[in-house]
GROMACS .gro file of C-alpha atoms in nm:
model
  280
    1UNK     CA    1  -0.011   0.012   0.025
    2UNK     CA    2   0.251   0.238   0.106
    3UNK     CA    3   0.483   0.201  -0.206
    4UNK     CA    4   0.236   0.193  -0.454
    5UNK     CA    5   0.033   0.586  -0.269
    6UNK     CA    6   0.432   0.684  -0.309
    7UNK     CA    7   0.364   0.596  -0.674
    8UNK     CA    8   0.043   0.771  -0.749
    9UNK     CA    9   0.175   1.065  -0.542
   10UNK     CA   10   0.444   1.118  -0.737
   11UNK     CA   11   0.263   0.977  -1.112
   12UNK     CA   12  -0.057   1.237  -1.070
   13UNK     CA   13   0.166   1.544  -0.924
   14UNK     CA   14   0.400   1.579  -1.291
   15UNK     CA   15   0.090   1.507  -1.443
   16UNK     CA   16  -0.047   1.834  -1.286
   17UNK     CA   17   0.288   2.024  -1.320
   18UNK     CA   18   0.299   2.064  -1.004
   19UNK     CA   19   0.644   2.055  -0.814
   20UNK     CA   20   0.694   1.876  -0.465
   21UNK     CA   21   0.697   2.227  -0.329
   22UNK     CA   22   0.440   2.393  -0.467
   23UNK     CA   23   0.185   2.099  -0.371
   24UNK     CA   24   0.301   2.112  -0.038
   25UNK     CA   25   0.212   2.466  -0.046
   26UNK     CA   26  -0.177   2.375  -0.118
   27UNK     CA   27  -0.144   2.126   0.142
   28UNK     CA   28  -0.024   2.349   0.379
   29UNK     CA   29   0.274   2.100   0.457
   30UNK     CA   30   0.611   2.108   0.386
   31UNK     CA   31   0.799   1.994   0.112
   32UNK     CA   32   0.983   1.786   0.323
   33UNK     CA   33   0.647   1.595   0.372
   34UNK     CA   34   0.551   1.514   0.047
   35UNK     CA   35   0.921   1.421  -0.013
   36UNK     CA   36   0.880   1.176   0.248
   37UNK     CA   37   0.571   0.991   0.091
   38UNK     CA   38   0.715   0.992  -0.251
   39UNK     CA   39   0.996   0.784  -0.103
   40UNK     CA   40   0.818   0.596   0.056
   41UNK     CA   41   0.924   0.648   0.404
   42UNK     CA   42   0.587   0.805   0.538
   43UNK     CA   43   0.242   0.743   0.443
   44UNK     CA   44  -0.024   1.129   0.435
   45UNK     CA   45  -0.242   1.107   0.744
   46UNK     CA   46  -0.611   0.946   0.680
   47UNK     CA   47  -0.783   1.306   0.707
   48UNK     CA   48  -0.551   1.440   0.463
   49UNK     CA   49  -0.638   1.222   0.176
   50UNK     CA   50  -0.969   1.422   0.059
   51UNK     CA   51  -0.767   1.732  -0.032
   52UNK     CA   52  -0.472   1.559  -0.175
   53UNK     CA   53  -0.717   1.327  -0.406
   54UNK     CA   54  -0.922   1.736  -0.433
   55UNK     CA   55  -0.554   1.867  -0.562
   56UNK     CA   56  -0.427   1.586  -0.817
   57UNK     CA   57  -0.748   1.565  -0.946
   58UNK     CA   58  -0.777   1.191  -0.904
   59UNK     CA   59  -1.071   0.970  -0.667
   60UNK     CA   60  -0.939   0.835  -0.313
   61UNK     CA   61  -0.986   0.515  -0.445
   62UNK     CA   62  -0.746   0.588  -0.766
   63UNK     CA   63  -0.464   0.755  -0.553
   64UNK     CA   64  -0.442   0.438  -0.337
   65UNK     CA   65  -0.416   0.205  -0.640
   66UNK     CA   66  -0.755  -0.005  -0.698
   67UNK     CA   67  -0.881   0.052  -0.987
   68UNK     CA   68  -1.232   0.299  -1.034
   69UNK     CA   69  -1.487   0.251  -1.249
   70UNK     CA   70  -1.603   0.652  -1.280
   71UNK     CA   71  -1.540   0.653  -1.662
   72UNK     CA   72  -1.590   0.375  -1.923
   73UNK     CA   73  -1.204   0.213  -1.903
   74UNK     CA   74  -1.283  -0.036  -2.168
   75UNK     CA   75  -1.539  -0.090  -2.448
   76UNK     CA   76  -1.524  -0.493  -2.410
   77UNK     CA   77  -1.721  -0.525  -2.087
   78UNK     CA   78  -2.057  -0.524  -2.182
   79UNK     CA   79  -1.948  -0.742  -2.450
   80UNK     CA   80  -1.751  -0.985  -2.231
   81UNK     CA   81  -2.080  -1.043  -1.984
   82UNK     CA   82  -2.193  -1.284  -2.252
   83UNK     CA   83  -2.168  -1.600  -2.229
   84UNK     CA   84  -1.993  -1.642  -2.563
   85UNK     CA   85  -1.637  -1.562  -2.531
   86UNK     CA   86  -1.561  -1.266  -2.811
   87UNK     CA   87  -1.213  -1.342  -2.882
   88UNK     CA   88  -1.283  -1.695  -2.914
   89UNK     CA   89  -1.082  -1.965  -2.714
   90UNK     CA   90  -0.809  -2.051  -2.936
   91UNK     CA   91  -0.472  -1.879  -2.763
   92UNK     CA   92  -0.281  -1.638  -2.979
   93UNK     CA   93   0.012  -1.725  -3.201
   94UNK     CA   94   0.226  -1.543  -2.949
   95UNK     CA   95   0.125  -1.785  -2.734
   96UNK     CA   96   0.320  -2.049  -2.924
   97UNK     CA   97   0.682  -1.851  -2.937
   98UNK     CA   98   0.629  -1.792  -2.559
   99UNK     CA   99   0.657  -2.188  -2.563
  100UNK     CA  100   0.951  -2.211  -2.805
  101UNK     CA  101   1.155  -1.985  -2.671
  102UNK     CA  102   1.096  -2.012  -2.323
  103UNK     CA  103   0.981  -2.345  -2.181
  104UNK     CA  104   0.801  -2.427  -1.900
  105UNK     CA  105   1.115  -2.735  -1.792
  106UNK     CA  106   1.079  -2.546  -1.427
  107UNK     CA  107   0.828  -2.321  -1.280
  108UNK     CA  108   0.851  -1.996  -1.432
  109UNK     CA  109   0.554  -1.697  -1.330
  110UNK     CA  110   0.456  -1.532  -1.616
  111UNK     CA  111   0.234  -1.212  -1.679
  112UNK     CA  112  -0.092  -1.214  -1.864
  113UNK     CA  113  -0.127  -0.799  -1.881
  114UNK     CA  114  -0.513  -0.779  -2.018
  115UNK     CA  115  -0.615  -1.062  -1.989
  116UNK     CA  116  -0.904  -1.012  -2.192
  117UNK     CA  117  -1.102  -1.292  -2.071
  118UNK     CA  118  -0.842  -1.519  -2.048
  119UNK     CA  119  -0.818  -1.764  -2.330
  120UNK     CA  120  -0.445  -1.708  -2.319
  121UNK     CA  121  -0.410  -1.689  -1.986
  122UNK     CA  122  -0.551  -2.040  -1.959
  123UNK     CA  123  -0.340  -2.171  -2.214
  124UNK     CA  124  -0.066  -2.095  -2.058
  125UNK     CA  125  -0.153  -2.235  -1.676
  126UNK     CA  126  -0.238  -2.586  -1.886
  127UNK     CA  127   0.105  -2.608  -1.994
  128UNK     CA  128   0.277  -2.601  -1.725
  129UNK     CA  129   0.282  -2.165  -1.635
  130UNK     CA  130   0.266  -2.012  -1.279
  131UNK     CA  131   0.015  -1.750  -1.433
  132UNK     CA  132  -0.185  -1.413  -1.335
  133UNK     CA  133  -0.378  -1.292  -1.530
  134UNK     CA  134  -0.453  -0.886  -1.522
  135UNK     CA  135  -0.733  -0.711  -1.648
  136UNK     CA  136  -0.947  -0.360  -1.580
  137UNK     CA  137  -1.302  -0.563  -1.671
  138UNK     CA  138  -1.487  -0.752  -1.367
  139UNK     CA  139  -1.675  -0.932  -1.632
  140UNK     CA  140  -1.349  -1.009  -1.851
  141UNK     CA  141  -1.142  -1.159  -1.489
  142UNK     CA  142  -1.490  -1.346  -1.381
  143UNK     CA  143  -1.487  -1.517  -1.768
  144UNK     CA  144  -1.088  -1.570  -1.687
  145UNK     CA  145  -1.204  -1.793  -1.362
  146UNK     CA  146  -1.463  -1.914  -1.491
  147UNK     CA  147  -1.217  -2.143  -1.792
  148UNK     CA  148  -0.924  -2.198  -1.563
  149UNK     CA  149  -1.195  -2.402  -1.381
  150UNK     CA  150  -1.331  -2.549  -1.620
  151UNK     CA  151  -1.042  -2.639  -1.740
  152UNK     CA  152  -0.891  -2.705  -1.446
  153UNK     CA  153  -0.575  -2.488  -1.350
  154UNK     CA  154  -0.489  -2.264  -1.096
  155UNK     CA  155  -0.419  -1.863  -1.232
  156UNK     CA  156  -0.426  -1.578  -0.999
  157UNK     CA  157  -0.650  -1.330  -1.149
  158UNK     CA  158  -0.595  -0.914  -1.066
  159UNK     CA  159  -0.765  -0.624  -1.110
  160UNK     CA  160  -0.617  -0.285  -1.218
  161UNK     CA  161  -0.572  -0.048  -1.447
  162UNK     CA  162  -0.256  -0.092  -1.645
  163UNK     CA  163  -0.177   0.284  -1.578
  164UNK     CA  164  -0.152   0.209  -1.195
  165UNK     CA  165  -0.056  -0.103  -1.254
  166UNK     CA  166   0.331  -0.124  -1.120
  167UNK     CA  167   0.508  -0.480  -1.029
  168UNK     CA  168   0.673  -0.494  -0.716
  169UNK     CA  169   0.767  -0.814  -0.755
  170UNK     CA  170   0.988  -1.035  -1.047
  171UNK     CA  171   0.839  -1.213  -1.339
  172UNK     CA  172   1.044  -1.485  -1.606
  173UNK     CA  173   0.798  -1.392  -1.873
  174UNK     CA  174   0.525  -1.051  -1.961
  175UNK     CA  175   0.303  -1.108  -2.207
  176UNK     CA  176  -0.005  -0.846  -2.353
  177UNK     CA  177  -0.161  -0.911  -2.651
  178UNK     CA  178  -0.392  -0.563  -2.845
  179UNK     CA  179  -0.395  -0.396  -2.468
  180UNK     CA  180  -0.064  -0.137  -2.452
  181UNK     CA  181  -0.218   0.127  -2.642
  182UNK     CA  182  -0.421   0.212  -2.333
  183UNK     CA  183  -0.096   0.343  -2.223
  184UNK     CA  184  -0.017   0.715  -2.234
  185UNK     CA  185   0.297   0.829  -2.408
  186UNK     CA  186   0.385   1.025  -2.096
  187UNK     CA  187   0.315   0.718  -1.889
  188UNK     CA  188   0.553   0.474  -2.136
  189UNK     CA  189   0.859   0.541  -2.020
  190UNK     CA  190   0.857   0.447  -1.664
  191UNK     CA  191   0.580   0.152  -1.705
  192UNK     CA  192   0.800   0.033  -1.971
  193UNK     CA  193   1.122   0.044  -1.717
  194UNK     CA  194   0.922  -0.091  -1.396
  195UNK     CA  195   0.883  -0.423  -1.619
  196UNK     CA  196   1.205  -0.438  -1.698
  197UNK     CA  197   1.272  -0.366  -1.349
  198UNK     CA  198   1.083  -0.653  -1.218
  199UNK     CA  199   1.171  -0.907  -1.474
  200UNK     CA  200   1.431  -1.222  -1.420
  201UNK     CA  201   1.757  -1.287  -1.599
  202UNK     CA  202   1.670  -1.488  -1.899
  203UNK     CA  203   1.332  -1.366  -1.888
  204UNK     CA  204   1.139  -1.224  -2.217
  205UNK     CA  205   0.854  -0.959  -2.235
  206UNK     CA  206   0.629  -1.073  -2.536
  207UNK     CA  207   0.415  -0.812  -2.664
  208UNK     CA  208   0.275  -0.661  -2.926
  209UNK     CA  209   0.100  -0.336  -2.981
  210UNK     CA  210  -0.131  -0.125  -3.275
  211UNK     CA  211   0.020   0.164  -3.481
  212UNK     CA  212  -0.024   0.460  -3.655
  213UNK     CA  213  -0.040   0.428  -4.033
  214UNK     CA  214  -0.124   0.737  -4.244
  215UNK     CA  215  -0.305   0.435  -4.493
  216UNK     CA  216  -0.471   0.284  -4.259
  217UNK     CA  217  -0.808   0.431  -4.145
  218UNK     CA  218  -0.902   0.478  -3.736
  219UNK     CA  219  -1.105   0.151  -3.588
  220UNK     CA  220  -1.416   0.155  -3.609
  221UNK     CA  221  -1.493   0.108  -3.242
  222UNK     CA  222  -1.339   0.495  -3.178
  223UNK     CA  223  -1.224   0.379  -2.791
  224UNK     CA  224  -1.176   0.670  -2.608
  225UNK     CA  225  -0.876   0.567  -2.388
  226UNK     CA  226  -0.675   0.479  -2.665
  227UNK     CA  227  -0.343   0.612  -2.765
  228UNK     CA  228  -0.138   0.643  -3.022
  229UNK     CA  229   0.181   0.442  -3.103
  230UNK     CA  230   0.418   0.450  -3.417
  231UNK     CA  231   0.635   0.232  -3.553
  232UNK     CA  232   0.976   0.148  -3.350
  233UNK     CA  233   0.873   0.325  -3.093
  234UNK     CA  234   0.819  -0.028  -2.878
  235UNK     CA  235   1.114  -0.131  -2.989
  236UNK     CA  236   1.286   0.172  -2.785
  237UNK     CA  237   1.214   0.125  -2.507
  238UNK     CA  238   1.398  -0.245  -2.526
  239UNK     CA  239   1.753  -0.125  -2.714
  240UNK     CA  240   1.918  -0.224  -2.383
  241UNK     CA  241   1.819  -0.581  -2.484
  242UNK     CA  242   1.800  -0.880  -2.740
  243UNK     CA  243   1.536  -0.912  -2.965
  244UNK     CA  244   1.452  -1.268  -3.057
  245UNK     CA  245   1.182  -1.129  -3.308
  246UNK     CA  246   1.080  -0.841  -3.367
  247UNK     CA  247   0.801  -0.775  -3.657
  248UNK     CA  248   0.492  -0.554  -3.818
  249UNK     CA  249   0.225  -0.622  -3.965
  250UNK     CA  250  -0.107  -0.547  -4.125
  251UNK     CA  251  -0.395  -0.760  -4.073
  252UNK     CA  252  -0.782  -0.799  -4.164
  253UNK     CA  253  -1.018  -0.754  -3.850
  254UNK     CA  254  -1.423  -0.769  -3.824
  255UNK     CA  255  -1.423  -0.760  -3.462
  256UNK     CA  256  -1.675  -0.497  -3.432
  257UNK     CA  257  -1.847  -0.612  -3.708
  258UNK     CA  258  -1.763  -0.390  -3.944
  259UNK     CA  259  -1.419  -0.530  -4.170
  260UNK     CA  260  -1.104  -0.301  -4.102
  261UNK     CA  261  -0.734  -0.306  -4.110
  262UNK     CA  262  -0.513  -0.288  -3.809
  263UNK     CA  263  -0.105  -0.267  -3.883
  264UNK     CA  264   0.044  -0.377  -3.552
  265UNK     CA  265   0.420  -0.388  -3.426
  266UNK     CA  266   0.519  -0.725  -3.219
  267UNK     CA  267   0.857  -0.776  -3.000
  268UNK     CA  268   1.037  -1.049  -2.807
  269UNK     CA  269   1.261  -0.912  -2.634
  270UNK     CA  270   1.471  -1.102  -2.340
  271UNK     CA  271   1.681  -0.987  -2.046
  272UNK     CA  272   2.023  -1.076  -2.064
  273UNK     CA  273   2.324  -1.055  -1.832
  274UNK     CA  274   2.548  -0.756  -1.868
  275UNK     CA  275   2.925  -0.852  -1.885
  276UNK     CA  276   3.130  -0.701  -1.563
  277UNK     CA  277   3.400  -0.593  -1.742
  278UNK     CA  278   3.790  -0.505  -1.550
  279UNK     CA  279   4.019  -0.247  -1.530
  280UNK     CA  280   4.415  -0.215  -1.464
   0.00000   0.00000   0.00000
């Protein structure tokens, strides 16, 4: 709780363009108090949370790191409430690349970021990975649990907003398909830095992201919380990792009932031990 609150105070303060001293002045405190909050040395008194929430213009729940539903986060929440699986039950092709590159011949922790209805997360669990599935959608997480129970595999589910969520323990594999476009540009460097920090040596990140192209029309879904990515942008956050695979594809899609196209970057990156140079 303390670390999450510290991180969120820092994020939302910077988002508002406030220095620690400016925030402290608005709250009638010293800047040292704010500094201690952001370094997780102390926590704000509970009586200060309403004022802090008002100054930073975020709900107290969001400040504390809990997913909130003041606004519609995903356009798929209603779709996920149906009995049918909106995305089907076949795992994505990227799942098989994970099996090839890092098979579960030993205990491996895997995080599916934006698991949707759980088809990929359940596939990984069936194949022996220790899986945590994360999503903002209650209906999606419910379906993930039901599918895992039906198949008879253990999965840990976690409700979180990708903008708020940060790792605080290590994983071997981070997997995400069709979700990273929800990350605001100003958050990306910090978020991917966190993902990389909490990945074990030789671990992998298997990600894809929609990229903007002038010759492809915007998708018909009109997602209010989606942000543009450009070719090569995702790869830039991994310049210091080994890149076993990176490609870009254009494909047809009919997810909304309206035929359209997407351009997508696919990337696999591996954390390799640094070489220690000797001097003298």
